[in-house]
């Protein structure tokens, strides 16, 4: 421990074996209540990483969600098919989740839209995406196709977990 005197106040700061200040390890006790603004900012930042920075986006997912999407290779394989992705709307849902619209343009020219719910958690004080649920999915339209597919939209009852869930 080192004694620090600043502006007449005395404080003890823990020191590591090398004499430098010991790192402060966040704990769940240091987590604070999430706000809608926290969740929206994190979500928009997460999708802004994609499709170019898949490694960084992968780190934003909880281990549970990483398993659900089929692992890193599956996640990477999907995002290699995407030209661009944008979060077009985020709405509050509850204290740990939001509903949002995700617009995706594929490299082959397909365009799709998904309505999703993202649930957030804090691990050691760090915000992460813990779950993604697809509520509706509009199948990608392809250039030159003048009519939508007969089964263009699915609901959460028929939607399945897909690799892009993160």
C-alpha positions as YAML, in Angstrom:
chain: A
units: angstrom
residues:
- id: 1
  name: UNK
  ca: [0.00, 0.00, 0.00]
- id: 2
  name: UNK
  ca: [1.14, 3.52, -0.69]
- id: 3
  name: UNK
  ca: [0.12, 6.62, 1.20]
- id: 4
  name: UNK
  ca: [-1.23, 9.34, -1.07]
- id: 5
  name: UNK
  ca: [-1.72, 12.86, 0.22]
- id: 6
  name: UNK
  ca: [-3.63, 15.22, -2.07]
- id: 7
  name: UNK
  ca: [-5.29, 18.50, -1.13]
- id: 8
  name: UNK
  ca: [-5.14, 17.62, 2.53]
- id: 9
  name: UNK
  ca: [-6.85, 14.23, 2.10]
- id: 10
  name: UNK
  ca: [-5.12, 10.99, 2.94]
- id: 11
  name: UNK
  ca: [-5.92, 7.84, 0.98]
- id: 12
  name: UNK
  ca: [-4.47, 4.37, 0.79]
- id: 13
  name: UNK
  ca: [-4.07, 2.94, -2.69]
- id: 14
  name: UNK
  ca: [-3.24, -0.74, -3.06]
- id: 15
  name: UNK
  ca: [0.05, -1.49, -4.80]
- id: 16
  name: UNK
  ca: [1.10, -4.54, -6.75]
- id: 17
  name: UNK
  ca: [4.31, -6.46, -6.10]
- id: 18
  name: UNK
  ca: [6.13, -4.22, -8.60]
- id: 19
  name: UNK
  ca: [5.15, -1.08, -6.68]
- id: 20
  name: UNK
  ca: [2.70, 0.13, -9.36]
- id: 21
  name: UNK
  ca: [-0.97, 0.65, -8.55]
- id: 22
  name: UNK
  ca: [-2.80, -2.66, -8.49]
- id: 23
  name: UNK
  ca: [-5.42, -3.02, -11.19]
- id: 24
  name: UNK
  ca: [-9.00, -2.66, -10.12]
- id: 25
  name: UNK
  ca: [-10.92, -5.72, -11.24]
- id: 26
  name: UNK
  ca: [-14.57, -4.93, -11.98]
- id: 27
  name: UNK
  ca: [-17.08, -7.06, -10.14]
- id: 28
  name: UNK
  ca: [-20.78, -7.54, -10.54]
- id: 29
  name: UNK
  ca: [-21.21, -5.32, -7.49]
- id: 30
  name: UNK
  ca: [-19.79, -2.46, -9.57]
- id: 31
  name: UNK
  ca: [-22.43, -2.93, -12.29]
- id: 32
  name: UNK
  ca: [-25.00, -0.21, -12.53]
- id: 33
  name: UNK
  ca: [-28.56, -0.32, -13.79]
- id: 34
  name: UNK
  ca: [-28.80, -0.28, -17.57]
- id: 35
  name: UNK
  ca: [-30.52, 2.59, -19.30]
- id: 36
  name: UNK
  ca: [-32.18, 2.56, -22.70]
- id: 37
  name: UNK
  ca: [-29.44, 4.91, -23.92]
- id: 38
  name: UNK
  ca: [-26.74, 2.44, -22.77]
- id: 39
  name: UNK
  ca: [-28.39, -0.43, -24.62]
- id: 40
  name: UNK
  ca: [-29.09, 1.56, -27.79]
- id: 41
  name: UNK
  ca: [-25.55, 2.94, -27.96]
- id: 42
  name: UNK
  ca: [-24.01, -0.48, -27.37]
- id: 43
  name: UNK
  ca: [-26.25, -2.15, -29.95]
- id: 44
  name: UNK
  ca: [-25.55, 0.46, -32.62]
- id: 45
  name: UNK
  ca: [-21.83, 0.27, -31.85]
- id: 46
  name: UNK
  ca: [-21.89, -3.52, -32.05]
- id: 47
  name: UNK
  ca: [-23.49, -3.61, -35.50]
- id: 48
  name: UNK
  ca: [-21.28, -0.74, -36.71]
- id: 49
  name: UNK
  ca: [-18.38, -3.18, -36.34]
- id: 50
  name: UNK
  ca: [-19.97, -5.56, -38.83]
- id: 51
  name: UNK
  ca: [-19.24, -6.94, -41.31]
- id: 52
  name: UNK
  ca: [-15.65, -5.65, -41.31]
- id: 53
  name: UNK
  ca: [-14.62, -6.23, -37.68]
- id: 54
  name: UNK
  ca: [-16.10, -9.62, -36.90]
- id: 55
  name: UNK
  ca: [-13.45, -10.37, -34.23]
- id: 56
  name: UNK
  ca: [-14.38, -7.26, -32.25]
- id: 57
  name: UNK
  ca: [-18.12, -7.89, -32.63]
- id: 58
  name: UNK
  ca: [-17.66, -11.49, -31.46]
- id: 59
  name: UNK
  ca: [-16.26, -10.18, -28.15]
- id: 60
  name: UNK
  ca: [-19.55, -8.32, -27.55]
- id: 61
  name: UNK
  ca: [-21.48, -11.60, -27.30]
- id: 62
  name: UNK
  ca: [-21.90, -13.63, -24.12]
- id: 63
  name: UNK
  ca: [-20.53, -17.18, -24.14]
- id: 64
  name: UNK
  ca: [-24.15, -18.40, -24.15]
- id: 65
  name: UNK
  ca: [-24.94, -16.42, -27.31]
- id: 66
  name: UNK
  ca: [-21.64, -17.43, -28.93]
- id: 67
  name: UNK
  ca: [-22.68, -21.07, -28.47]
- id: 68
  name: UNK
  ca: [-26.21, -20.39, -29.72]
- id: 69
  name: UNK
  ca: [-24.98, -18.93, -33.02]
- id: 70
  name: UNK
  ca: [-22.86, -22.03, -33.66]
- id: 71
  name: UNK
  ca: [-19.43, -20.79, -32.66]
- id: 72
  name: UNK
  ca: [-17.00, -18.33, -34.16]
- id: 73
  name: UNK
  ca: [-16.51, -20.11, -37.51]
- id: 74
  name: UNK
  ca: [-20.25, -20.08, -38.24]
- id: 75
  name: UNK
  ca: [-20.51, -16.44, -37.13]
- id: 76
  name: UNK
  ca: [-17.57, -15.46, -39.38]
- id: 77
  name: UNK
  ca: [-18.91, -17.47, -42.33]
- id: 78
  name: UNK
  ca: [-22.23, -15.61, -42.19]
- id: 79
  name: UNK
  ca: [-20.73, -12.13, -41.88]
- id: 80
  name: UNK
  ca: [-18.48, -12.83, -44.89]
- id: 81
  name: UNK
  ca: [-21.70, -12.92, -46.99]
- id: 82
  name: UNK
  ca: [-22.83, -9.46, -45.81]
- id: 83
  name: UNK
  ca: [-22.03, -6.22, -47.62]
- id: 84
  name: UNK
  ca: [-23.56, -3.91, -45.00]
- id: 85
  name: UNK
  ca: [-25.81, -3.92, -41.97]
- id: 86
  name: UNK
  ca: [-27.62, -1.06, -40.25]
- id: 87
  name: UNK
  ca: [-29.75, -0.68, -37.16]
- id: 88
  name: UNK
  ca: [-32.63, 1.47, -38.35]
- id: 89
  name: UNK
  ca: [-34.77, 1.63, -35.22]
- id: 90
  name: UNK
  ca: [-34.33, 0.82, -31.53]
- id: 91
  name: UNK
  ca: [-37.23, 0.82, -29.07]
- id: 92
  name: UNK
  ca: [-37.15, 0.23, -25.30]
- id: 93
  name: UNK
  ca: [-38.60, -3.09, -24.14]
- id: 94
  name: UNK
  ca: [-37.67, -3.49, -20.47]
- id: 95
  name: UNK
  ca: [-34.75, -2.90, -18.11]
- id: 96
  name: UNK
  ca: [-32.41, -5.32, -19.90]
- id: 97
  name: UNK
  ca: [-33.66, -5.50, -23.49]
- id: 98
  name: UNK
  ca: [-34.64, -3.55, -26.57]
- id: 99
  name: UNK
  ca: [-36.51, -4.26, -29.80]
- id: 100
  name: UNK
  ca: [-34.75, -3.21, -32.98]
- id: 101
  name: UNK
  ca: [-34.86, -3.35, -36.76]
- id: 102
  name: UNK
  ca: [-31.84, -4.66, -38.61]
- id: 103
  name: UNK
  ca: [-31.42, -3.97, -42.33]
- id: 104
  name: UNK
  ca: [-28.98, -6.28, -44.13]
- id: 105
  name: UNK
  ca: [-27.54, -6.07, -47.65]
- id: 106
  name: UNK
  ca: [-25.82, -9.24, -48.81]
- id: 107
  name: UNK
  ca: [-22.85, -9.39, -51.17]
- id: 108
  name: UNK
  ca: [-25.05, -11.10, -53.79]
- id: 109
  name: UNK
  ca: [-27.37, -8.06, -53.77]
- id: 110
  name: UNK
  ca: [-30.04, -9.56, -51.53]
- id: 111
  name: UNK
  ca: [-31.74, -7.20, -49.10]
- id: 112
  name: UNK
  ca: [-33.44, -8.33, -45.90]
- id: 113
  name: UNK
  ca: [-34.98, -6.83, -42.77]
- id: 114
  name: UNK
  ca: [-35.31, -8.39, -39.33]
- id: 115
  name: UNK
  ca: [-37.24, -7.32, -36.27]
- id: 116
  name: UNK
  ca: [-35.30, -8.52, -33.23]
- id: 117
  name: UNK
  ca: [-35.07, -8.34, -29.46]
- id: 118
  name: UNK
  ca: [-31.63, -7.99, -27.87]
- id: 119
  name: UNK
  ca: [-31.16, -8.82, -24.20]
- id: 120
  name: UNK
  ca: [-28.14, -7.42, -22.42]
- id: 121
  name: UNK
  ca: [-26.13, -8.51, -19.40]
- id: 122
  name: UNK
  ca: [-23.13, -7.26, -17.52]
- id: 123
  name: UNK
  ca: [-20.21, -9.56, -16.85]
- id: 124
  name: UNK
  ca: [-17.64, -8.12, -14.48]
- id: 125
  name: UNK
  ca: [-19.13, -4.69, -15.12]
- id: 126
  name: UNK
  ca: [-18.84, -5.02, -18.93]
- id: 127
  name: UNK
  ca: [-21.98, -4.74, -21.07]
- id: 128
  name: UNK
  ca: [-22.56, -7.64, -23.50]
- id: 129
  name: UNK
  ca: [-25.33, -8.98, -25.71]
- id: 130
  name: UNK
  ca: [-26.65, -12.06, -23.92]
- id: 131
  name: UNK
  ca: [-29.49, -13.09, -26.24]
- id: 132
  name: UNK
  ca: [-30.98, -12.20, -29.62]
- id: 133
  name: UNK
  ca: [-34.45, -13.27, -30.68]
- id: 134
  name: UNK
  ca: [-35.67, -12.81, -34.23]
- id: 135
  name: UNK
  ca: [-39.30, -11.71, -34.14]
- id: 136
  name: UNK
  ca: [-39.85, -11.35, -37.90]
- id: 137
  name: UNK
  ca: [-37.58, -11.89, -40.87]
- id: 138
  name: UNK
  ca: [-38.20, -10.60, -44.38]
- id: 139
  name: UNK
  ca: [-36.37, -12.88, -46.75]
- id: 140
  name: UNK
  ca: [-33.76, -11.18, -48.92]
- id: 141
  name: UNK
  ca: [-35.03, -9.88, -52.21]
- id: 142
  name: UNK
  ca: [-32.67, -10.35, -55.11]
- id: 143
  name: UNK
  ca: [-31.92, -7.90, -57.94]
- id: 144
  name: UNK
  ca: [-34.12, -8.58, -60.96]
- id: 145
  name: UNK
  ca: [-36.82, -10.27, -58.90]
- id: 146
  name: UNK
  ca: [-39.94, -8.15, -59.34]
- id: 147
  name: UNK
  ca: [-42.17, -10.08, -56.95]
- id: 148
  name: UNK
  ca: [-41.52, -11.05, -53.35]
- id: 149
  name: UNK
  ca: [-41.22, -14.75, -52.53]
- id: 150
  name: UNK
  ca: [-44.55, -16.37, -51.59]
- id: 151
  name: UNK
  ca: [-43.29, -16.94, -48.05]
- id: 152
  name: UNK
  ca: [-41.42, -13.63, -47.65]
- id: 153
  name: UNK
  ca: [-41.98, -13.09, -43.94]
- id: 154
  name: UNK
  ca: [-41.77, -15.48, -41.04]
- id: 155
  name: UNK
  ca: [-42.76, -14.92, -37.44]
- id: 156
  name: UNK
  ca: [-40.91, -15.93, -34.31]
- id: 157
  name: UNK
  ca: [-43.01, -19.11, -34.28]
- id: 158
  name: UNK
  ca: [-41.38, -20.31, -37.49]
- id: 159
  name: UNK
  ca: [-38.07, -18.45, -37.39]
- id: 160
  name: UNK
  ca: [-35.03, -20.47, -36.43]
- id: 161
  name: UNK
  ca: [-31.80, -19.41, -34.84]
- id: 162
  name: UNK
  ca: [-29.44, -18.31, -37.57]
- id: 163
  name: UNK
  ca: [-25.69, -17.67, -37.50]
- id: 164
  name: UNK
  ca: [-26.17, -13.94, -37.90]
- id: 165
  name: UNK
  ca: [-28.02, -13.72, -34.59]
- id: 166
  name: UNK
  ca: [-25.13, -11.82, -33.08]
...
